Coordinates of C-alpha atoms and ligand atoms in Angstrom, one line a residue:
X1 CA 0.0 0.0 0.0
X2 CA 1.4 3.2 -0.7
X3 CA 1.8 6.0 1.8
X4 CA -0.6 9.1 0.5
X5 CA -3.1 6.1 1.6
X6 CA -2.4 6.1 5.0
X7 CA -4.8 9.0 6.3
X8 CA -7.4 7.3 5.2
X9 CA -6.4 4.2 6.2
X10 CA -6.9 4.7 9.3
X11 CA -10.4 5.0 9.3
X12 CA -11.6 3.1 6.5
X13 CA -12.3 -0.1 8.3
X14 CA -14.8 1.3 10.2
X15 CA -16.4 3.4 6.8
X16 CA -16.1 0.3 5.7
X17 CA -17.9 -2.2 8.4
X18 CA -21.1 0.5 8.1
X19 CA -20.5 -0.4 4.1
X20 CA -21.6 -3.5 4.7
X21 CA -24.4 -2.8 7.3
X22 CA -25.9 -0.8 4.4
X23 CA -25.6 -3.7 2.1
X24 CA -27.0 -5.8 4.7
X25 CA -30.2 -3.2 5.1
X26 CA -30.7 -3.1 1.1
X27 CA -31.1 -6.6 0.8
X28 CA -27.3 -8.6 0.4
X29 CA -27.4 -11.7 3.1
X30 CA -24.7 -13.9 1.4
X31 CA -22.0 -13.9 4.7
X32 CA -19.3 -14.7 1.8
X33 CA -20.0 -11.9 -0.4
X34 CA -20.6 -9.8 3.3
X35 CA -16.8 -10.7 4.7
X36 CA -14.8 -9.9 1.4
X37 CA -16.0 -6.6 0.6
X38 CA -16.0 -5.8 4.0
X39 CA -11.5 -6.5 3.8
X40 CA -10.9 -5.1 0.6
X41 CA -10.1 -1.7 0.6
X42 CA -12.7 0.2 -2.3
X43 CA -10.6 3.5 -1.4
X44 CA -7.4 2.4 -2.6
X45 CA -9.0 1.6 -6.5
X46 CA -10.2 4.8 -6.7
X47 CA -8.0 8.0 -7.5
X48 CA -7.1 9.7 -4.2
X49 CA -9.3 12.8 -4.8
X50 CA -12.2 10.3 -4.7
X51 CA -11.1 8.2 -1.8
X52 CA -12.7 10.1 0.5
X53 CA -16.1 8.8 -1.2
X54 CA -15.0 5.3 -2.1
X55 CA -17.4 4.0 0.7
X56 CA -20.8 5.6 -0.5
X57 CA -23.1 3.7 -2.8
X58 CA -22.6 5.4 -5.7
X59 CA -20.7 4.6 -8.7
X60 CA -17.7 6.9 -9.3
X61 CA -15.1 8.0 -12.6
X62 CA -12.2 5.6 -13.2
X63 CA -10.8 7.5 -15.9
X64 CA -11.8 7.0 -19.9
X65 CA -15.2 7.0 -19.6
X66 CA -15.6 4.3 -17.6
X67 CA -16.8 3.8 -13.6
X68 CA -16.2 1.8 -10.6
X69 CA -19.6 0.1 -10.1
X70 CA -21.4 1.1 -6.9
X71 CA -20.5 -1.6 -3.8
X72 CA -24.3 -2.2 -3.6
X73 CA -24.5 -3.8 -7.4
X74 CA -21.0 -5.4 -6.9
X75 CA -22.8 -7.4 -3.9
X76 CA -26.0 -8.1 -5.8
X77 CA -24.1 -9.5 -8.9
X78 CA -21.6 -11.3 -7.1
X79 CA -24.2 -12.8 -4.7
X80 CA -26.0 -13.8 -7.5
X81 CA -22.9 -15.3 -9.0
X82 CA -22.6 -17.9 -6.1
X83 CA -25.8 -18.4 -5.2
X84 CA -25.0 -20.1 -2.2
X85 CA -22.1 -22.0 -3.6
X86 CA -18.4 -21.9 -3.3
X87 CA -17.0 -20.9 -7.2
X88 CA -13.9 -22.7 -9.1
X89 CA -13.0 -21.0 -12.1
X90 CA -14.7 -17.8 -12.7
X91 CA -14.4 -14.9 -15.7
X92 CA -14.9 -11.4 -15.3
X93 CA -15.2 -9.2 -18.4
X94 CA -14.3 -5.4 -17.5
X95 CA -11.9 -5.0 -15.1
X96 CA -12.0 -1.6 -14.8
X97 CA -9.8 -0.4 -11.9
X98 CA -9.7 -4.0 -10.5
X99 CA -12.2 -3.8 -7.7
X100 CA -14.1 -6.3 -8.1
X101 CA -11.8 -8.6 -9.4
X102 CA -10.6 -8.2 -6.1
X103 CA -13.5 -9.6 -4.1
X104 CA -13.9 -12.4 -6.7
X105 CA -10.3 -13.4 -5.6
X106 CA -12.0 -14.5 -2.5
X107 CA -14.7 -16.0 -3.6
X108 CA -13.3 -18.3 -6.1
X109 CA -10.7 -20.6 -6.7
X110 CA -9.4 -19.0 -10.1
X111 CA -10.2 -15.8 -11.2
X112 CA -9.8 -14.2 -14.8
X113 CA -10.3 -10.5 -15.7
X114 CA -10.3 -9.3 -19.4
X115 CA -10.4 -5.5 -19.8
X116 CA -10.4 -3.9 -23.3
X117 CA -9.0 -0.4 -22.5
X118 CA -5.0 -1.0 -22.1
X119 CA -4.2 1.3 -19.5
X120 CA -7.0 0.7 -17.4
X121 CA -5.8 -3.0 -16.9
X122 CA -2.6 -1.8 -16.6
X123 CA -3.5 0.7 -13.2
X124 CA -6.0 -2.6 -12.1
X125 CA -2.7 -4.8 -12.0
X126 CA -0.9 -2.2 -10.8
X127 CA -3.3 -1.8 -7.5
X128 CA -3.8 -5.8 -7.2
X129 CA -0.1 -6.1 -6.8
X130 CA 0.2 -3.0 -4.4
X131 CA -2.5 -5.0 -2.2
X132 CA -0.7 -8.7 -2.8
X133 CA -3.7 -10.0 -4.4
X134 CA -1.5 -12.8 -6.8
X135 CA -4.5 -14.9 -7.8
X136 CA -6.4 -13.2 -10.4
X137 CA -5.0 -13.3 -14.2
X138 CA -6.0 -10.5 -16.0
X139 CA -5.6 -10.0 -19.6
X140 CA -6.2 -7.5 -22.5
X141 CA -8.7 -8.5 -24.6
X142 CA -12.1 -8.0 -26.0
X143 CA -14.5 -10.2 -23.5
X144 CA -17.1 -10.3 -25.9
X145 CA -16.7 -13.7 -26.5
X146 CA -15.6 -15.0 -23.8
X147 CA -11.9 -17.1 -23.0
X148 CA -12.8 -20.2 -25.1
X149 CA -9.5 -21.4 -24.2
X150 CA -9.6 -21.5 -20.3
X151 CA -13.3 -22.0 -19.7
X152 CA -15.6 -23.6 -19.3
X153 CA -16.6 -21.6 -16.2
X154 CA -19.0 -21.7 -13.0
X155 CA -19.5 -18.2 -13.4
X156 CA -18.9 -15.4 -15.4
X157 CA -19.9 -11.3 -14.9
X158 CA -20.0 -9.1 -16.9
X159 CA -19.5 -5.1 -15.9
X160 CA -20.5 -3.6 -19.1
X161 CA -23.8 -3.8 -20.7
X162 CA -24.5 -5.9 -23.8
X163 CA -27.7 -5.4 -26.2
X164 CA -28.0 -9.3 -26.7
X165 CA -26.3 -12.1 -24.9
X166 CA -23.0 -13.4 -26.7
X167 CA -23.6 -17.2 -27.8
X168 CA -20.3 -17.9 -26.6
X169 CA -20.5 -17.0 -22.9
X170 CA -23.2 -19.2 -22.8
X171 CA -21.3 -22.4 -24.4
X172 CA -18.3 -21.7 -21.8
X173 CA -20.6 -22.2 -19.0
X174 CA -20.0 -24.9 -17.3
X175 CA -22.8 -27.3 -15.9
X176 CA -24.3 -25.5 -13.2
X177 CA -22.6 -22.5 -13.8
X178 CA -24.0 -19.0 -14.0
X179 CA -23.7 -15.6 -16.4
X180 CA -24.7 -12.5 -14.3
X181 CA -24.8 -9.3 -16.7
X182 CA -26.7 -6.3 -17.6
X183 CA -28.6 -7.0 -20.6
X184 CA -31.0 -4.5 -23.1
X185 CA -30.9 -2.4 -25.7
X186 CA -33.1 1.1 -24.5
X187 CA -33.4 0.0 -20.3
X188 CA -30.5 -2.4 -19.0
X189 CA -31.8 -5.1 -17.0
X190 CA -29.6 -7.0 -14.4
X191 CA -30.1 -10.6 -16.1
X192 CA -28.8 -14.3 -15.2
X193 CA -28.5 -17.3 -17.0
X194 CA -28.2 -20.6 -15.7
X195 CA -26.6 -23.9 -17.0
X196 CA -29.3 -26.4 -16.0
X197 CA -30.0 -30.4 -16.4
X198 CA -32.8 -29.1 -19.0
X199 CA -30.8 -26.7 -20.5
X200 CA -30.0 -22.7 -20.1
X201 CA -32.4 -20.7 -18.1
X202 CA -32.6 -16.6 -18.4
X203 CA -33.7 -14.8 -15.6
X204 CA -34.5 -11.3 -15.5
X205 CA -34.1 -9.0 -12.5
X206 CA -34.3 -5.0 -11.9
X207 CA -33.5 -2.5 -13.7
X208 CA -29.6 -1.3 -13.6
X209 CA -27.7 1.5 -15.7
X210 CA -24.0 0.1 -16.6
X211 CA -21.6 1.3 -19.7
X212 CA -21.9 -0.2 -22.6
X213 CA -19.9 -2.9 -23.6
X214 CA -17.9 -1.9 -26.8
X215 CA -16.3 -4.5 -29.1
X216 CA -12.1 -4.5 -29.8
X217 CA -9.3 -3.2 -27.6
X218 CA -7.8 0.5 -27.3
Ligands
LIG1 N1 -15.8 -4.0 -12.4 C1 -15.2 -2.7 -12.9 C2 -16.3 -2.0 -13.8 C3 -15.7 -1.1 -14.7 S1 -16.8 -0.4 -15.9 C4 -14.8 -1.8 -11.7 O1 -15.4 -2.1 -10.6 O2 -14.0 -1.0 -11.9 C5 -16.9 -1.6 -17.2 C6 -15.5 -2.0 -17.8 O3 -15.8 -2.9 -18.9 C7 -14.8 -0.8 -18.4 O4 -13.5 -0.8 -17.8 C8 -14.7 -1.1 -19.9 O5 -13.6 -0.7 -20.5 C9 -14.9 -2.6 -19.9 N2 -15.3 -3.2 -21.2 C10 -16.3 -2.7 -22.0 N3 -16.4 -3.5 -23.0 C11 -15.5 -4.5 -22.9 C12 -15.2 -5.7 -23.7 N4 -15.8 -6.0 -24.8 N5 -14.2 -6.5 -23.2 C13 -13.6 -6.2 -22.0 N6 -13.9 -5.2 -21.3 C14 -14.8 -4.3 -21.7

């Protein structure tokens, strides 16, 4: 951790235990989802001007367009993503400035990141390695369509919106495995699919607003 942290340091635990009271209030009850966000420091992802609001549920500017996703979604998606179970192999498509990836680490055995925007991944890797968090592989790549070559995958979540659902990420679920992404082309709906006995099953949730996932790498 690097030292202009420190201030803040000091007090985030507790900002951060009344994080996860809130999430607890709005609805989150998986303990395992509870317990990592609740040790990995949001603050330190975020550029130090923002740190001071890293703890409120709100979503805030990573740089090029793109955002940190509020903790309160993070904790829906990723409590959605386990429904209860422990996860082996698990993709995430959007990086972004690594947060999440970060409280995947501990909740799954193997953790992959792709991220499209270069030096985004770049900073994400950056901040994983500043916190020792070793575990997750990230990569530079379009998501899209999924990692073909590592999967198939117990879950996969996606922080950027798509208008349809990519074939692919469907056919590197594993059995019993789970998407969770925001899905729709005018209103984004917060949508999971399930690799079932009889087959894939879609289900569709509330309303969310994400970025939009774009196809290529920059
Ligand atoms: N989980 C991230 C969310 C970042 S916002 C965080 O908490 O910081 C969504 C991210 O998805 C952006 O960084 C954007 O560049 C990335 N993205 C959009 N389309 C993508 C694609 N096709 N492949 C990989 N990443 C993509």
């Amino acid at each position: 951790m690097s030292t202009h942290h420190v201030g803040i340091g000091m007090t985030s635990q507790r900002t951060r235990a009344r994080m996860i009271a809130r999430l607890r209030e709005q609805g989150i009850t998986d303990e395992v989802v509870l317990a990592a966000m609740e040790v990995v420091p949001r603050h330190i992802f975020v550029d130090e001007a923002l740190a001071s609001r890293a703890y409120e549920d709100i979503a805030l500017p990573i740089g090029f367009g793109q955002t940190i996703s509020q903790p309160y979604i993070v904790a829906r998606m990723l409590q959605l993503l386990r429904s209860g179970h422990a996860l082996g192999r698990v993709l995430e498509i959007g990086t972004g400035c690594g947060y999440q990836t970060a409280v995947l680490a501990k909740l799954a055995k193997e953790v992959y990141s792709v991220e499209r925007i270069a030096p985004l991944l770049n900073k994400a890797k950056q901040t994983l390695r500043e916190l020792r968090v070793y575990g997750p592989r990230l990569r530079h790549a379009d998501g899209t369509m999924g990692l073909a070559e590592v999967g198939p995958f117990d879950g996969i979540v996606m922080a950027a919106a798509a208008t349809h659902v990519p074939e692919e990420l469907l056919e590197q679920l594993a059995p019993g495995g789970r998407l969770v992404l925001p899905l729709g082309v005018n209103e984004q709906f917060l949508t999971m699919f399930e690799h079932t006995a009889e087959g894939i099953t879609e289900t569709v949730l509330e309303p969310v607003k994400f970025v939009p996932l774009k196809p290529g790498v920059s």
